[in-house]
Coordinates of C-alpha atoms in Angstrom, one line a residue:
L1 CA -17.0 -7.3 41.4
F2 CA -17.0 -10.1 39.1
C3 CA -18.5 -9.7 36.0
S4 CA -21.8 -11.2 34.7
S5 CA -20.8 -11.8 30.9
L6 CA -17.7 -12.3 28.8
E7 CA -16.1 -9.5 27.1
V8 CA -13.7 -10.1 24.2
D9 CA -11.8 -7.7 23.5
T10 CA -11.2 -7.5 20.1
K11 CA -8.4 -5.2 19.8
P12 CA -5.4 -6.7 17.9
Q13 CA -2.6 -8.0 21.0
D14 CA 0.9 -7.5 21.6
M15 CA 0.9 -11.3 21.0
S16 CA 5.6 -10.6 21.0
A17 CA 5.2 -9.3 24.7
A18 CA 3.7 -12.1 26.7
K19 CA 4.9 -15.4 27.9
G20 CA 8.5 -14.7 26.1
G21 CA 7.8 -13.6 23.1
L22 CA 6.0 -15.3 20.1
V23 CA 7.4 -15.2 15.9
I24 CA 5.5 -16.1 12.7
F25 CA 7.8 -17.1 9.8
T26 CA 6.6 -17.8 6.4
A27 CA 9.1 -21.1 4.9
N28 CA 7.5 -20.5 1.4
S29 CA 10.3 -19.7 -1.3
N30 CA 7.5 -18.6 -3.7
P31 CA 5.6 -15.0 -3.0
S32 CA 2.0 -16.3 -4.1
S33 CA 2.7 -18.9 -1.3
R34 CA 3.4 -16.3 1.7
E35 CA 0.3 -14.5 1.3
L36 CA -1.9 -17.0 4.2
G37 CA 0.5 -16.0 5.9
R38 CA 0.8 -12.4 6.5
R39 CA -3.4 -12.4 6.5
I40 CA -2.3 -14.4 10.2
A41 CA 0.6 -11.8 11.0
E42 CA -2.6 -8.8 10.2
R43 CA -5.2 -10.3 12.7
L44 CA -2.7 -12.0 15.4
G45 CA -1.3 -8.1 15.5
V46 CA 2.5 -9.1 15.1
E47 CA 4.9 -8.7 12.1
L48 CA 6.5 -11.9 10.0
G49 CA 9.2 -12.8 10.9
K50 CA 12.5 -11.9 8.9
V51 CA 14.0 -14.8 7.4
Q52 CA 15.8 -16.0 3.8
V53 CA 14.1 -19.0 2.1
Y54 CA 15.6 -19.8 -1.2
Q55 CA 17.0 -21.8 -3.4
E56 CA 20.2 -22.1 -4.3
A57 CA 21.8 -22.0 -8.6
N58 CA 22.1 -25.8 -7.7
R59 CA 18.8 -26.6 -6.6
E60 CA 19.5 -26.4 -3.1
T61 CA 16.9 -25.0 0.0
R62 CA 18.6 -21.9 1.5
V63 CA 17.3 -20.4 4.6
Q64 CA 18.9 -18.1 6.8
I65 CA 16.7 -16.4 9.8
E66 CA 17.8 -12.9 11.0
E67 CA 16.3 -11.8 14.0
S68 CA 16.7 -14.4 17.3
V69 CA 14.9 -16.9 18.4
R70 CA 16.1 -18.3 21.4
G71 CA 13.2 -18.8 24.0
K72 CA 10.5 -18.0 22.1
D73 CA 7.4 -19.3 20.0
V74 CA 7.9 -20.1 16.5
F75 CA 5.0 -19.9 14.2
I76 CA 6.0 -21.9 11.1
I77 CA 3.4 -21.4 8.8
Q78 CA 4.2 -23.2 5.6
T79 CA 1.3 -23.5 2.8
V80 CA 2.2 -26.1 -0.6
S81 CA 3.0 -24.7 -3.6
K82 CA 3.1 -26.4 -7.2
D83 CA 7.2 -27.5 -6.4
V84 CA 6.0 -30.1 -3.4
N85 CA 9.0 -31.6 -2.9
T86 CA 10.9 -28.7 -2.5
T87 CA 8.3 -27.2 0.1
I88 CA 9.1 -29.9 2.0
M89 CA 12.5 -28.9 2.8
E90 CA 11.9 -25.3 2.8
L91 CA 10.2 -26.7 6.3
L92 CA 12.2 -29.2 7.6
I93 CA 15.3 -26.8 7.0
M94 CA 13.7 -23.9 8.3
V95 CA 12.4 -26.0 11.3
Y96 CA 15.7 -27.4 11.9
A97 CA 17.5 -24.0 12.1
C98 CA 14.9 -22.9 14.8
R99 CA 15.5 -25.5 17.2
T100 CA 19.9 -25.4 16.8
S101 CA 18.9 -21.8 18.1
C102 CA 17.2 -22.6 21.0
A103 CA 13.9 -21.6 20.2
R104 CA 11.8 -23.0 23.1
N105 CA 9.0 -24.2 20.8
I106 CA 8.5 -24.4 17.0
I107 CA 4.8 -25.2 16.1
G108 CA 4.5 -25.9 12.1
V109 CA 0.7 -24.8 10.8
I110 CA 0.9 -26.6 7.4
P111 CA -3.0 -25.9 6.0
Y112 CA -2.8 -28.6 3.5
F113 CA -1.0 -31.9 4.5
P114 CA 1.5 -32.9 1.8
Y115 CA 1.2 -36.2 1.0
S116 CA -2.1 -37.2 2.8
K117 CA -3.2 -39.5 0.1
Q118 CA -0.6 -42.4 0.3
C119 CA -1.5 -42.9 4.4
K120 CA -2.3 -46.7 2.8
M121 CA -0.1 -49.2 1.7
R122 CA -0.7 -50.7 -1.8
K123 CA 1.2 -53.5 -2.5
R124 CA 5.4 -52.6 -3.0
G125 CA 4.8 -48.9 -2.3
S126 CA 5.6 -47.6 0.9
I127 CA 3.1 -44.6 3.7
V128 CA 4.4 -41.5 2.7
S129 CA 2.4 -39.8 5.1
K130 CA 3.8 -41.8 8.5
L131 CA 8.1 -41.1 6.7
L132 CA 7.1 -37.4 6.6
A133 CA 5.8 -36.5 10.5
S134 CA 8.5 -38.6 10.9
M135 CA 11.0 -36.9 9.3
M136 CA 8.7 -33.4 10.4
C137 CA 9.4 -34.7 14.6
K138 CA 13.1 -35.5 13.4
A139 CA 14.0 -32.2 13.0
G140 CA 12.6 -30.7 15.7
L141 CA 8.6 -29.8 15.4
T142 CA 7.2 -29.6 18.7
H143 CA 3.0 -29.4 17.8
L144 CA 1.6 -29.2 14.0
I145 CA -1.7 -27.1 12.9
T146 CA -3.5 -28.8 10.1
M147 CA -6.8 -29.0 8.6
D148 CA -8.8 -31.6 6.9
L149 CA -6.5 -34.4 7.2
H150 CA -7.3 -36.9 4.4
Q151 CA -7.1 -39.6 6.8
K152 CA -7.7 -38.4 10.8
E153 CA -5.9 -41.5 11.6
I154 CA -2.9 -39.7 10.0
Q155 CA -3.2 -38.2 13.7
G156 CA -1.4 -41.0 14.9
F157 CA 1.7 -41.3 12.3
F158 CA 3.5 -38.4 15.0
N159 CA 4.8 -38.2 18.1
I160 CA 3.3 -35.0 18.7
P161 CA 0.4 -33.1 19.3
V162 CA -1.2 -32.4 16.0
D163 CA -4.6 -30.5 16.2
N164 CA -6.9 -30.8 12.8
L165 CA -8.7 -28.6 12.3
R166 CA -11.9 -28.4 10.4
A167 CA -13.0 -25.7 7.5
S168 CA -16.4 -26.9 7.7
P169 CA -18.2 -24.2 9.7
F170 CA -17.0 -22.0 6.7
L171 CA -18.3 -23.6 3.7
L172 CA -21.8 -24.4 6.0
Q173 CA -21.7 -19.9 5.9
Y174 CA -20.9 -19.9 2.6
I175 CA -23.8 -22.0 1.6
Q176 CA -25.7 -20.1 3.5
E177 CA -25.4 -16.8 2.4
E178 CA -24.2 -17.3 -1.4
I179 CA -26.7 -19.9 -2.0
P180 CA -29.9 -17.9 -1.7
D181 CA -31.9 -20.7 -2.0
Y182 CA -29.8 -23.3 -0.6
R183 CA -32.9 -24.9 1.9
N184 CA -34.0 -26.6 -2.1
A185 CA -30.2 -28.2 -2.2
V186 CA -29.0 -32.0 -1.6
I187 CA -25.9 -33.1 -0.6
V188 CA -23.9 -34.9 -2.6
A189 CA -21.1 -37.9 -2.3
K190 CA -19.5 -38.0 -5.3
S191 CA -18.4 -41.9 -4.2
P192 CA -19.9 -43.8 -1.0
A193 CA -16.1 -43.1 0.8
S194 CA -17.3 -39.0 1.1
A195 CA -20.6 -40.0 2.5
K196 CA -19.7 -39.6 6.1
R197 CA -18.8 -36.1 5.0
A198 CA -21.6 -35.8 3.0
Q199 CA -23.7 -36.8 5.8
S200 CA -22.4 -34.4 8.8
F201 CA -22.5 -31.3 5.8
A202 CA -26.2 -33.2 5.2
E203 CA -27.6 -33.4 9.4
R204 CA -25.9 -29.3 10.1
L205 CA -28.3 -27.7 6.8
R206 CA -31.2 -30.0 7.7
L207 CA -31.0 -30.5 3.9
G208 CA -31.3 -34.4 2.3
I209 CA -28.1 -36.3 0.9
A210 CA -27.9 -38.2 -2.2
V211 CA -25.0 -40.1 -3.0
I212 CA -23.8 -42.3 -6.5
H213 CA -21.9 -45.2 -7.0
G214 CA -21.1 -47.0 -10.7
E215 CA -18.5 -48.2 -12.6
A216 CA -17.9 -44.2 -13.4
Q217 CA -16.0 -44.0 -9.7
D218 CA -12.5 -45.0 -9.2
A219 CA -12.8 -44.6 -5.7
E220 CA -9.7 -44.8 -3.7
S221 CA -10.8 -47.7 -1.3
D222 CA -11.2 -49.5 -4.9
L223 CA -7.1 -49.8 -5.0
V224 CA -5.4 -52.4 -4.6
D225 CA -4.5 -52.5 -0.4
G226 CA -1.5 -54.4 1.7
R227 CA 1.6 -55.8 1.0
H228 CA -0.2 -58.3 -1.8
S229 CA 1.5 -61.0 -3.7
P230 CA 0.0 -63.9 -4.3
P231 CA 0.2 -65.7 -7.9
T232 CA -2.0 -65.4 -10.3
V233 CA -2.8 -68.5 -11.0
K234 CA -3.0 -71.9 -8.7
N235 CA 1.5 -72.7 -8.3
I236 CA 0.5 -76.1 -7.1
G237 CA 4.7 -76.4 -6.4
A238 CA 4.1 -73.9 -3.8
I239 CA 1.9 -74.9 -1.4
H240 CA 0.9 -78.3 -0.3
P241 CA -1.4 -80.2 -2.2
S242 CA -3.8 -81.0 0.3
L243 CA -4.5 -76.7 0.5
E244 CA -7.1 -75.1 -1.1
I245 CA -6.6 -71.4 -0.8
P246 CA -10.0 -69.5 -1.6
L247 CA -9.6 -66.6 -3.6
L248 CA -11.3 -63.1 -3.0
I249 CA -14.3 -62.0 -6.2
P250 CA -12.6 -59.7 -8.2
K251 CA -15.4 -56.7 -7.6
E252 CA -17.9 -55.1 -10.4
K253 CA -19.2 -52.4 -10.5
P254 CA -22.6 -52.0 -11.1
P255 CA -24.4 -49.3 -13.6
I256 CA -24.0 -45.8 -12.1
T257 CA -26.6 -45.0 -10.0
V258 CA -27.7 -41.9 -7.4
V259 CA -29.5 -43.2 -4.2
G260 CA -31.2 -40.4 -3.8
D261 CA -33.7 -37.6 -5.0
V262 CA -31.3 -34.8 -6.9
G263 CA -34.5 -33.7 -9.8
G264 CA -35.3 -30.4 -9.9
R265 CA -32.7 -29.8 -6.9
I266 CA -29.9 -27.5 -6.4
A267 CA -27.0 -30.1 -6.3
I268 CA -24.0 -29.5 -4.1
I269 CA -20.6 -31.8 -3.9
V270 CA -18.4 -31.8 -1.0
D271 CA -14.9 -33.2 -0.7
D272 CA -11.7 -32.7 0.6
I273 CA -9.6 -32.3 -1.7
I274 CA -9.9 -31.2 -5.5
D275 CA -7.5 -32.2 -7.8
D276 CA -7.8 -34.9 -10.6
V277 CA -11.4 -32.7 -11.8
D278 CA -12.8 -35.8 -14.0
S279 CA -15.0 -38.0 -11.4
F280 CA -16.2 -34.3 -10.3
L281 CA -17.2 -33.7 -13.9
A282 CA -18.1 -37.9 -14.0
A283 CA -21.1 -36.9 -10.9
A284 CA -22.1 -33.1 -12.5
E285 CA -22.8 -34.9 -15.8
T286 CA -25.1 -37.6 -13.9
L287 CA -26.6 -34.9 -12.2
K288 CA -27.5 -33.2 -14.9
E289 CA -28.6 -36.1 -16.3
R290 CA -31.2 -36.5 -13.4
G291 CA -32.4 -33.3 -13.4
A292 CA -30.2 -31.3 -11.0
Y293 CA -30.5 -27.7 -12.7
K294 CA -26.9 -26.1 -10.1
I295 CA -23.8 -27.8 -9.4
F296 CA -22.1 -27.0 -6.5
V297 CA -18.5 -28.6 -5.4
M298 CA -17.4 -27.4 -2.1
A299 CA -13.8 -28.6 -1.2
T300 CA -11.6 -27.7 1.8
H301 CA -7.9 -27.9 -0.4
G302 CA -7.9 -26.5 -4.0
I303 CA -5.5 -28.2 -5.6
L304 CA -6.1 -28.1 -9.0
S305 CA -3.2 -29.5 -10.8
S306 CA -3.0 -29.4 -14.5
D307 CA -5.6 -28.5 -16.5
A308 CA -8.7 -28.3 -13.7
P309 CA -9.7 -24.9 -14.6
Q310 CA -10.1 -25.5 -18.3
L311 CA -11.3 -28.4 -17.8
I312 CA -13.9 -26.6 -15.0
E313 CA -14.9 -23.6 -17.0
E314 CA -16.4 -25.7 -19.7
S315 CA -18.0 -28.1 -17.6
A316 CA -20.6 -28.8 -16.2
I317 CA -20.1 -27.7 -12.7
D318 CA -21.5 -23.7 -11.6
E319 CA -18.7 -22.9 -8.7
V320 CA -16.3 -24.6 -7.6
V321 CA -15.3 -23.5 -3.6
V322 CA -12.0 -24.4 -1.7
T323 CA -10.0 -22.7 0.9
N324 CA -7.4 -20.9 1.2
T325 CA -5.3 -23.6 2.0
I326 CA -3.4 -23.9 -0.5
P327 CA -2.7 -20.5 -2.9
H328 CA -4.6 -20.7 -6.4
E329 CA -5.1 -17.4 -7.8
I330 CA -3.5 -18.7 -11.0
Q331 CA -6.5 -21.0 -11.4
K332 CA -8.8 -18.3 -10.3
L333 CA -7.6 -16.7 -13.4
Q334 CA -8.2 -18.9 -15.8
C335 CA -12.0 -20.0 -14.3
P336 CA -14.0 -17.6 -13.2
K337 CA -16.5 -20.4 -11.7
I338 CA -13.7 -20.7 -8.5
K339 CA -14.4 -18.9 -5.2
T340 CA -12.2 -19.2 -2.6
V341 CA -13.0 -19.0 1.3
D342 CA -10.6 -17.7 4.0
I343 CA -10.1 -19.9 6.7
S344 CA -7.5 -17.3 8.4
M345 CA -9.2 -16.5 11.2
I346 CA -8.9 -20.1 13.2
L347 CA -5.3 -20.5 11.8
S348 CA -4.8 -17.2 13.5
E349 CA -7.4 -18.0 16.8
A350 CA -5.7 -21.9 17.1
I351 CA -2.2 -19.8 16.9
R352 CA -3.3 -17.7 19.9
R353 CA -4.6 -20.2 22.6
I354 CA -1.5 -22.5 21.8
H355 CA 1.2 -20.1 22.8
N356 CA -1.4 -17.9 25.6
G357 CA -1.4 -21.5 27.2
E358 CA -5.5 -21.9 26.6
S359 CA -7.8 -25.0 26.5
M360 CA -8.5 -25.5 21.9
S361 CA -11.4 -27.3 22.7
Y362 CA -13.7 -24.1 21.3
L363 CA -12.5 -25.0 18.4
F364 CA -13.9 -28.4 17.9
R365 CA -17.1 -27.9 19.5
N366 CA -20.0 -29.7 18.2
I367 CA -17.0 -31.9 15.8
G368 CA -18.3 -35.3 16.1
M369 CA -16.1 -38.7 15.4
D370 CA -17.2 -38.7 11.8
D371 CA -16.7 -35.1 10.8

């Protein structure tokens, strides 16, 4: 007899008993950064693997795995702490340690991919995201699970499978459940660069959209791109006298404007990363001047470095909602306006599906090319 409906067993499964075993490690020596790993392990019904990660007196990172990983699927959960470079070294050393200990698969679970903003060429700089991807693959990573990459094209820097999960369903749920009159809201892009993300939120919530544009913005897209090094003045000796190379006219931003009506509405600013909050504060002030009576900021990754919590507390922003891809408990103590959305559910489901060899398409349903 065949069942007409699909029944899902919600009880924690013994994942370690299936297909050669599963081991979950947290690679971070910072205790506050291990909380996400504990949440994921609890949802999967497994214990965290035994490993020692610490800094020696000379600041070298040492990793000691204290259980067998031979022939097992190893998932290494690494959240980015304040010391991002130490975080990267911890991950690379642990991946290499698992590789030399004959682990069958080594899957990195890195909710926030560090150096993701350095994914384009800037004058004589470098594409650091590509360098980091190459280092991870060389260390022995066989699969990567991450969330809301700053640019989706970063997936192409890897020669291993990359699952770029989305946090937007959790943020949309927060809007619907925690903002009572969200039907009177408008989704705001603080710069034209983030208009696609705002459009995605607006279409799913059936709301309007507004875009802030003007001289107060310091958009990433306005930075000089490419490996440029032309002389600033015409150098006749450098080019043939008969050639007149046209120069690109420099950009001049118009006065700040808001495209869209925010008067008497709740303004919800959406972005992927909130770190340096100056642009968010400027956007909030502009929206207040245009008549918005409440201002929310929604972002996946809450880095909130430096004095960001104090600036948010003193600003016109009513609430900042971020996920726990990055630990920010200290920032929450400094600023009660910061709220957290837990995304351990989708990460644990991704781990379960990869370990059991199931399709990942369920986690990407209703996600378009621009999401």
